[in-house]
Amino acid sequence: TGLSDDFEILEELSIPIQLFDFTPGSKKRLWANQAFLQPSNQSLEKFREFDLNTNLSEAMNKFAGGLYETVQVKMQTCRHVKTTYPGGKPTTNFEIFRPVQVIHRHTAAGNDYTPGEEAKKNMMLIQLIPITANAKEDDLKRAHELIYYADVLATIVLATSRTVAYGNYKSRAYYSTHVDRMATEERQIALEDILDTCLWPTLNERQNAIQEIEKLELSSPPFQTECRKRPQKGATSGKEVWHRMVFIPCTDVVSGEAAFFINEYDISQLKEVQKDLQAANEAQNAYVAGLSHELRTPLNGMVGLSDVVMQDATCPAALKKKIQVIRTSGIRLSLLVDDILDAASSKRNTLVVKHEKVSIHDTMESVADIV
């Protein structure tokens, strides 16, 4: 039987279904049922004619490559929510990508995926399950409530115009008091206004952040940065305010335009803790270094006096041997102090390693004398 016979049962479904092969370099549309073709007045032949290898954007090619690895190679089901705009009106579907195995047979007319004995190949079955109006409206209401009252600054900025399309309660409250309203009273708040609330160490860092944001695509990972915020006018607390800003590429569900979702967290307390820990660590290192220097002073006197006694011709040999043990012990203790200084230096990244020859015989002899 042919491919159309095998998939005949899928023609009875009202759910739009498509069959694709996303193998890199030879991506193909293979089949679609009437539930998918009829709304667009498209024939199966015209559906197959579309060249996926040359007509996809770079972002869609990356997306197709990821689907190929997940579905056709790892044989895992993948799903996500997709909003399309047929006739300019948004339609939201659950898009489910399922792995299927199809018999592949070469025919005289060319390559066709019909049952046969030659080979099996993993393909991708795509189901579009429409979200009903009521379910969609309920989900949107819940999502709005969650985001609007979330304890983060949530903002949607349109990529093309760079203007704010939406801000939740915290975002509106914050930027209504931190953005210069004289400059924005006749226009919407823009991305530049949001970035101007940050105290950038240099102009280059601000420009680098803008370049990273401009490169965001749907297939890109989020861009994240931490910045100190400008104090609100009239603020007298003197405390530094720090925010972590995460820019997530997305599509605005209302206009269908490319956009990015900004999640902004107040990390001022975390920065204060980090600052306190750094100060405590530096104080500890300074104390250890000072203590080590204080120990070295009497040790140097003990070793020096031992040298003087050892050179005294009137000193008995038996006493010199005991003085030698005291001298060796002092030197060993001085080396331990050096190790403490080295440990403190390693934390400040100032440790210098020197390679020197060591006499194993002298070391063992000094140990034996001490014991």
Tab-separated table of C-alpha atoms in Angstrom:
chain	number	residue	atom	x	y	z
A	1	THR	CA	0.000	0.000	0.000
A	2	GLY	CA	1.108	3.614	-0.608
A	3	LEU	CA	1.743	6.413	1.854
A	4	SER	CA	-1.744	7.859	1.400
A	5	ASP	CA	-3.278	4.488	2.332
A	6	ASP	CA	-1.151	4.158	5.453
A	7	PHE	CA	-2.099	7.641	6.597
A	8	GLU	CA	-5.738	7.354	5.547
A	9	ILE	CA	-6.859	7.050	9.152
A	10	LEU	CA	-5.308	10.465	9.893
A	11	GLU	CA	-7.537	12.053	7.243
A	12	GLU	CA	-10.506	11.287	9.469
A	13	LEU	CA	-9.164	13.511	12.252
A	14	SER	CA	-10.124	17.160	12.577
A	15	ILE	CA	-6.692	17.924	14.064
A	16	PRO	CA	-4.195	19.365	11.509
A	17	ILE	CA	-1.315	16.890	11.013
A	18	GLN	CA	1.859	17.113	8.928
A	19	LEU	CA	4.757	14.759	8.186
A	20	PHE	CA	8.245	16.249	7.877
A	21	ASP	CA	11.817	15.105	7.418
A	22	PHE	CA	14.204	17.626	9.019
A	23	THR	CA	17.422	15.811	8.070
A	24	PRO	CA	20.031	18.622	7.678
A	25	GLY	CA	20.632	19.448	4.019
A	26	SER	CA	17.600	17.537	2.757
A	27	LYS	CA	14.660	18.906	4.752
A	28	LYS	CA	11.301	18.013	3.170
A	29	ARG	CA	7.596	18.467	3.621
A	30	LEU	CA	6.196	14.998	2.978
A	31	TRP	CA	2.487	14.878	3.735
A	32	ALA	CA	-0.403	16.730	5.410
A	33	ASN	CA	-4.021	15.807	6.055
A	34	GLN	CA	-7.009	17.793	4.797
A	35	ALA	CA	-7.586	19.355	8.204
A	36	PHE	CA	-4.304	21.190	7.676
A	37	LEU	CA	-4.584	21.827	3.900
A	38	GLN	CA	-8.188	23.018	3.551
A	39	PRO	CA	-8.063	26.198	5.709
A	40	SER	CA	-5.309	27.579	3.441
A	41	ASN	CA	-6.834	26.179	0.193
A	42	GLN	CA	-3.585	24.320	-0.410
A	43	SER	CA	-3.102	21.089	-2.327
A	44	LEU	CA	-0.797	18.315	-1.152
A	45	GLU	CA	1.406	18.860	-4.222
A	46	LYS	CA	1.823	22.563	-3.453
A	47	PHE	CA	2.494	21.720	0.193
A	48	ARG	CA	5.361	19.426	-0.875
A	49	GLU	CA	6.816	21.965	-3.340
A	50	PHE	CA	7.930	24.386	-0.608
A	51	ASP	CA	11.745	24.193	-0.363
A	52	LEU	CA	12.708	24.080	3.321
A	53	ASN	CA	16.425	24.111	2.518
A	54	THR	CA	16.446	27.574	0.927
A	55	ASN	CA	13.356	29.379	2.239
A	56	LEU	CA	13.906	29.159	6.009
A	57	SER	CA	15.480	31.967	8.051
A	58	GLU	CA	18.639	31.352	10.057
A	59	ALA	CA	16.605	31.231	13.268
A	60	MET	CA	14.148	28.698	11.806
A	61	ASN	CA	17.035	26.574	10.493
A	62	LYS	CA	18.460	26.424	14.028
A	63	PHE	CA	15.016	25.537	15.359
A	64	ALA	CA	14.627	22.773	12.745
A	65	GLY	CA	18.091	21.433	13.602
A	66	GLY	CA	17.162	21.215	17.268
A	67	LEU	CA	13.929	19.396	16.421
A	68	TYR	CA	15.818	16.940	14.212
A	69	GLU	CA	18.200	16.015	17.045
A	70	THR	CA	15.404	15.674	19.629
A	71	VAL	CA	12.699	13.975	17.568
A	72	GLN	CA	14.323	12.113	14.658
A	73	VAL	CA	17.621	11.159	16.318
A	74	LYS	CA	16.722	10.734	20.006
A	75	MET	CA	13.118	9.678	19.191
A	76	GLN	CA	11.657	11.970	21.846
A	77	THR	CA	8.349	13.842	21.693
A	78	CYS	CA	8.650	17.619	21.816
A	79	ARG	CA	5.856	20.161	22.324
A	80	HIS	CA	5.363	23.891	22.680
A	81	VAL	CA	2.738	26.619	22.278
A	82	LYS	CA	2.735	28.458	18.954
A	83	THR	CA	0.776	31.568	17.970
A	84	THR	CA	0.114	32.238	14.272
A	85	TYR	CA	-1.669	35.143	12.621
A	86	PRO	CA	-3.827	33.914	9.729
A	87	GLY	CA	-5.724	36.889	8.310
A	88	GLY	CA	-4.033	39.092	10.906
A	89	LYS	CA	-5.852	37.431	13.806
A	90	PRO	CA	-3.843	35.522	16.427
A	91	THR	CA	-4.495	31.762	16.660
A	92	THR	CA	-2.791	29.748	19.388
A	93	ASN	CA	-2.089	26.002	19.091
A	94	PHE	CA	-0.289	23.300	20.997
A	95	GLU	CA	2.326	22.113	18.486
A	96	ILE	CA	3.380	18.504	19.190
A	97	PHE	CA	6.350	16.919	17.386
A	98	ARG	CA	6.221	13.099	17.507
A	99	PRO	CA	8.809	10.624	16.176
A	100	VAL	CA	7.475	8.075	13.657
A	101	GLN	CA	9.236	5.384	11.648
A	102	VAL	CA	8.351	5.223	7.954
A	103	ILE	CA	9.362	2.626	5.363
A	104	HIS	CA	11.441	4.267	2.634
A	105	ARG	CA	11.398	2.860	-0.916
A	106	HIS	CA	13.055	4.276	-4.053
A	107	THR	CA	10.752	4.411	-7.084
A	108	ALA	CA	11.424	4.987	-10.739
A	109	ALA	CA	9.993	8.482	-10.515
A	110	GLY	CA	12.314	9.464	-7.661
A	111	ASN	CA	12.475	9.164	-3.909
A	112	ASP	CA	9.104	8.613	-2.262
A	113	TYR	CA	8.348	7.580	1.293
A	114	THR	CA	5.996	4.619	0.773
A	115	PRO	CA	5.897	1.201	2.457
A	116	GLY	CA	8.492	-1.235	1.129
A	117	GLU	CA	11.220	-3.608	2.219
A	118	GLU	CA	14.330	-1.512	1.513
A	119	ALA	CA	14.832	0.776	4.536
A	120	LYS	CA	13.197	2.438	7.515
A	121	LYS	CA	13.701	6.082	8.345
A	122	ASN	CA	12.765	8.196	11.361
A	123	MET	CA	10.418	11.051	10.472
A	124	MET	CA	8.531	13.740	12.375
A	125	LEU	CA	4.744	13.906	12.753
A	126	ILE	CA	3.500	17.384	13.698
A	127	GLN	CA	0.104	17.846	15.332
A	128	LEU	CA	-1.551	21.235	15.777
A	129	ILE	CA	-4.084	21.139	18.601
A	130	PRO	CA	-6.025	24.426	18.772
A	131	ILE	CA	-6.486	25.971	22.181
A	132	THR	CA	-10.164	26.699	22.608
A	133	ALA	CA	-11.232	30.297	23.149
A	134	ASN	CA	-12.353	29.690	26.731
A	135	ALA	CA	-9.237	27.745	27.685
A	136	LYS	CA	-7.016	30.333	26.030
A	137	GLU	CA	-8.769	33.218	27.766
A	138	ASP	CA	-8.543	31.454	31.135
A	139	ASP	CA	-4.831	30.765	30.650
A	140	LEU	CA	-4.209	34.373	29.635
A	141	LYS	CA	-6.058	35.650	32.697
A	142	ARG	CA	-4.070	33.398	35.022
A	143	ALA	CA	-0.789	34.266	33.311
A	144	HIS	CA	-1.602	37.968	33.589
A	145	GLU	CA	-2.364	37.655	37.301
A	146	LEU	CA	0.821	35.685	37.961
A	147	ILE	CA	3.068	38.083	36.077
A	148	TYR	CA	1.327	41.277	37.158
A	149	TYR	CA	1.767	40.590	40.886
A	150	ALA	CA	5.061	38.678	40.677
A	151	ASP	CA	7.851	39.912	42.949
A	152	VAL	CA	10.042	40.823	39.973
A	153	LEU	CA	10.064	43.648	37.458
A	154	ALA	CA	8.566	42.055	34.313
A	155	THR	CA	8.678	44.138	31.132
A	156	ILE	CA	8.043	43.349	27.448
A	157	VAL	CA	9.940	45.504	24.938
A	158	LEU	CA	9.241	45.352	21.183
A	159	ALA	CA	12.468	44.623	19.303
A	160	THR	CA	11.871	46.877	16.289
A	161	SER	CA	10.636	50.054	17.977
A	162	ARG	CA	12.464	49.348	21.276
A	163	THR	CA	9.389	50.622	23.145
A	164	VAL	CA	7.786	49.058	26.220
A	165	ALA	CA	4.634	47.124	25.281
A	166	TYR	CA	3.833	45.878	28.791
A	167	GLY	CA	5.023	46.198	32.357
A	168	ASN	CA	3.719	44.427	35.437
A	169	TYR	CA	2.840	46.201	38.689
A	170	LYS	CA	6.401	46.326	40.055
A	171	SER	CA	7.838	47.411	36.706
A	172	ARG	CA	5.369	50.275	36.328
A	173	ALA	CA	5.824	51.379	39.931
A	174	TYR	CA	9.622	51.353	39.645
A	175	TYR	CA	10.040	53.040	36.267
A	176	SER	CA	7.329	55.618	36.936
A	177	THR	CA	9.626	57.048	39.636
A	178	HIS	CA	13.035	56.366	38.079
A	179	VAL	CA	12.584	57.321	34.422
A	180	ASP	CA	12.751	60.989	33.518
A	181	ARG	CA	9.091	61.667	32.730
A	182	MET	CA	9.915	65.069	31.231
A	183	ALA	CA	11.810	63.232	28.497
A	184	THR	CA	9.089	60.611	27.927
A	185	GLU	CA	5.840	62.520	28.502
A	186	GLU	CA	5.123	62.606	24.752
A	187	ARG	CA	6.287	59.057	23.951
A	188	GLN	CA	6.393	55.546	25.359
A	189	ILE	CA	9.179	54.440	27.669
A	190	ALA	CA	11.919	52.850	25.556
A	191	LEU	CA	14.735	50.373	26.103
A	192	GLU	CA	17.232	53.253	26.347
A	193	ASP	CA	15.209	54.754	29.229
A	194	ILE	CA	15.432	51.455	31.113
A	195	LEU	CA	19.175	51.184	30.506
A	196	ASP	CA	19.651	54.811	31.594
A	197	THR	CA	18.433	53.858	35.087
A	198	CYS	CA	21.652	51.838	35.418
A	199	LEU	CA	25.017	53.246	36.519
A	200	TRP	CA	27.353	51.746	33.908
A	201	PRO	CA	31.061	51.746	34.843
A	202	THR	CA	31.918	52.820	31.289
A	203	LEU	CA	30.027	53.856	28.156
A	204	ASN	CA	31.491	50.813	26.374
A	205	GLU	CA	29.811	48.425	28.835
A	206	ARG	CA	26.439	50.045	28.145
A	207	GLN	CA	27.016	49.783	24.387
A	208	ASN	CA	28.113	46.143	24.706
A	209	ALA	CA	24.884	45.355	26.583
A	210	ILE	CA	22.816	46.978	23.801
A	211	GLN	CA	24.675	44.940	21.161
A	212	GLU	CA	24.000	41.692	23.051
A	213	ILE	CA	20.299	42.584	23.338
A	214	GLU	CA	20.071	43.441	19.615
A	215	LYS	CA	21.497	40.011	18.704
A	216	LEU	CA	18.730	38.133	20.541
A	217	GLU	CA	16.625	35.775	18.424
A	218	LEU	CA	13.997	33.196	19.366
A	219	SER	CA	16.647	30.465	19.299
A	220	SER	CA	19.133	32.513	21.365
A	221	PRO	CA	19.802	31.865	25.046
A	222	PRO	CA	18.806	34.702	27.411
A	223	PHE	CA	21.254	37.574	27.941
A	224	GLN	CA	21.952	38.364	31.589
A	225	THR	CA	23.692	41.292	33.248
A	226	GLU	CA	24.011	42.823	36.719
A	227	CYS	CA	24.042	46.570	37.170
A	228	ARG	CA	23.893	49.167	39.882
A	229	LYS	CA	20.763	51.341	39.667
A	230	ARG	CA	20.617	55.114	39.859
A	231	PRO	CA	19.109	56.307	43.175
A	232	GLN	CA	15.605	57.733	43.047
A	233	LYS	CA	15.462	61.510	43.125
A	234	GLY	CA	15.303	62.700	46.711
A	235	ALA	CA	16.517	59.373	48.141
A	236	THR	CA	18.621	59.849	51.289
A	237	SER	CA	19.353	56.278	52.434
A	238	GLY	CA	22.651	56.115	50.571
A	239	LYS	CA	22.285	52.353	50.039
A	240	GLU	CA	23.368	50.894	46.724
A	241	VAL	CA	20.617	49.236	44.687
A	242	TRP	CA	21.623	46.384	42.355
A	243	HIS	CA	19.452	44.553	39.825
A	244	ARG	CA	20.017	41.385	37.819
A	245	MET	CA	18.419	41.860	34.381
A	246	VAL	CA	17.594	38.832	32.197
A	247	PHE	CA	16.583	39.520	28.578
A	248	ILE	CA	14.604	36.613	27.057
A	249	PRO	CA	13.751	36.649	23.305
A	250	CYS	CA	10.042	36.096	22.604
A	251	THR	CA	7.124	37.062	20.355
A	252	ASP	CA	4.549	39.601	21.513
A	253	VAL	CA	1.259	37.655	21.616
A	254	VAL	CA	-0.788	40.752	20.770
A	255	SER	CA	1.053	42.187	17.763
A	256	GLY	CA	3.063	39.143	16.674
A	257	GLU	CA	6.226	41.274	16.634
A	258	ALA	CA	9.634	40.108	17.794
A	259	ALA	CA	10.205	41.218	21.370
A	260	PHE	CA	12.150	40.417	24.503
A	261	PHE	CA	10.883	39.774	27.992
A	262	ILE	CA	12.921	41.455	30.756
A	263	ASN	CA	12.978	39.783	34.169
A	264	GLU	CA	14.544	42.116	36.694
A	265	TYR	CA	15.468	41.039	40.230
A	266	ASP	CA	16.662	43.179	43.135
A	267	ILE	CA	19.960	41.622	44.286
A	268	SER	CA	21.027	44.463	46.614
A	269	GLN	CA	21.086	42.207	49.704
A	270	LEU	CA	23.155	39.605	47.858
A	271	LYS	CA	25.668	42.296	46.843
A	272	GLU	CA	25.860	43.531	50.455
A	273	VAL	CA	26.555	39.996	51.699
A	274	GLN	CA	29.225	39.525	49.012
A	275	LYS	CA	30.797	42.849	49.981
A	276	ASP	CA	30.790	41.917	53.692
A	277	LEU	CA	32.313	38.512	52.929
A	278	GLN	CA	35.043	40.103	50.839
A	279	ALA	CA	35.829	42.612	53.610
A	280	ALA	CA	35.911	39.820	56.219
A	281	ASN	CA	38.204	37.733	54.015
A	282	GLU	CA	40.586	40.656	53.503
A	283	ALA	CA	40.615	41.374	57.265
A	284	GLN	CA	41.401	37.718	57.973
A	285	ASN	CA	44.272	37.718	55.487
A	286	ALA	CA	45.643	40.954	56.929
A	287	TYR	CA	45.485	39.512	60.463
A	288	VAL	CA	47.282	36.302	59.429
A	289	ALA	CA	49.949	38.254	57.579
A	290	GLY	CA	50.466	40.605	60.563
A	291	LEU	CA	50.621	37.720	63.037
A	292	SER	CA	53.153	35.912	60.880
A	293	HIS	CA	55.409	38.960	60.770
A	294	GLU	CA	55.147	39.324	64.560
A	295	LEU	CA	56.183	35.671	64.986
A	296	ARG	CA	59.109	36.025	62.616
A	297	THR	CA	60.772	38.807	64.668
A	298	PRO	CA	61.484	36.735	67.841
A	299	LEU	CA	62.308	33.677	65.730
A	300	ASN	CA	64.974	35.624	63.844
A	301	GLY	CA	66.452	36.722	67.221
A	302	MET	CA	66.465	33.116	68.469
A	303	VAL	CA	68.195	31.793	65.325
A	304	GLY	CA	70.684	34.699	65.282
A	305	LEU	CA	71.646	34.236	68.944
A	306	SER	CA	72.090	30.497	68.326
A	307	ASP	CA	74.545	31.311	65.510
A	308	VAL	CA	76.542	33.554	67.849
A	309	VAL	CA	76.757	30.839	70.534
A	310	MET	CA	77.729	28.203	67.941
A	311	GLN	CA	80.671	30.385	66.824
A	312	ASP	CA	81.902	30.915	70.415
A	313	ALA	CA	85.108	28.870	70.815
A	314	THR	CA	84.644	28.685	74.598
A	315	CYS	CA	81.253	26.967	74.267
A	316	PRO	CA	81.440	23.228	75.159
A	317	ALA	CA	80.741	20.770	72.324
A	318	ALA	CA	77.830	19.144	74.201
A	319	LEU	CA	76.169	22.537	74.645
A	320	LYS	CA	76.749	23.415	70.987
A	321	LYS	CA	74.892	20.284	69.962
A	322	LYS	CA	71.898	21.335	72.060
A	323	ILE	CA	72.095	24.883	70.704
A	324	GLN	CA	72.123	23.410	67.181
A	325	VAL	CA	68.812	21.620	67.916
A	326	ILE	CA	67.331	24.941	69.121
A	327	ARG	CA	68.606	26.676	65.966
A	328	THR	CA	67.204	23.959	63.653
A	329	SER	CA	63.840	24.047	65.415
A	330	GLY	CA	63.741	27.839	65.061
A	331	ILE	CA	64.468	27.582	61.351
A	332	ARG	CA	61.741	24.958	60.912
A	333	LEU	CA	59.258	27.161	62.780
A	334	SER	CA	60.284	30.110	60.598
A	335	LEU	CA	59.531	28.004	57.529
A	336	LEU	CA	56.067	27.257	58.932
A	337	VAL	CA	55.512	31.001	59.325
A	338	ASP	CA	56.544	31.389	55.678
A	339	ASP	CA	53.927	28.785	54.748
A	340	ILE	CA	51.281	30.838	56.562
A	341	LEU	CA	52.369	33.925	54.626
A	342	ASP	CA	52.230	31.896	51.401
A	343	ALA	CA	48.671	30.806	52.192
A	344	ALA	CA	47.651	34.435	52.721
A	345	SER	CA	49.410	35.427	49.485
A	346	SER	CA	47.632	32.696	47.517
A	347	LYS	CA	44.241	34.180	48.474
A	348	ARG	CA	45.424	37.565	47.164
A	349	ASN	CA	46.804	35.916	43.989
A	350	THR	CA	50.299	37.189	44.829
A	351	LEU	CA	51.943	33.830	45.580
A	352	VAL	CA	55.297	33.298	43.823
A	353	VAL	CA	56.545	29.699	43.494
A	354	LYS	CA	60.356	29.219	43.477
A	355	HIS	CA	62.031	25.937	42.491
A	356	GLU	CA	65.111	25.241	44.640
A	357	LYS	CA	67.291	22.218	45.403
A	358	VAL	CA	66.705	20.533	48.781
A	359	SER	CA	69.129	18.321	50.680
A	360	ILE	CA	67.232	15.219	51.812
A	361	HIS	CA	70.205	14.282	54.072
A	362	ASP	CA	70.136	17.625	55.929
A	363	THR	CA	66.366	17.471	56.287
A	364	MET	CA	66.394	13.960	57.773
A	365	GLU	CA	69.321	14.857	60.042
A	366	SER	CA	67.478	17.881	61.454
A	367	VAL	CA	64.371	15.757	62.076
A	368	ALA	CA	66.481	13.151	63.890
A	369	ASP	CA	68.124	15.821	66.067
A	370	ILE	CA	64.751	17.250	67.108
A	371	VAL	CA	63.365	13.816	67.955
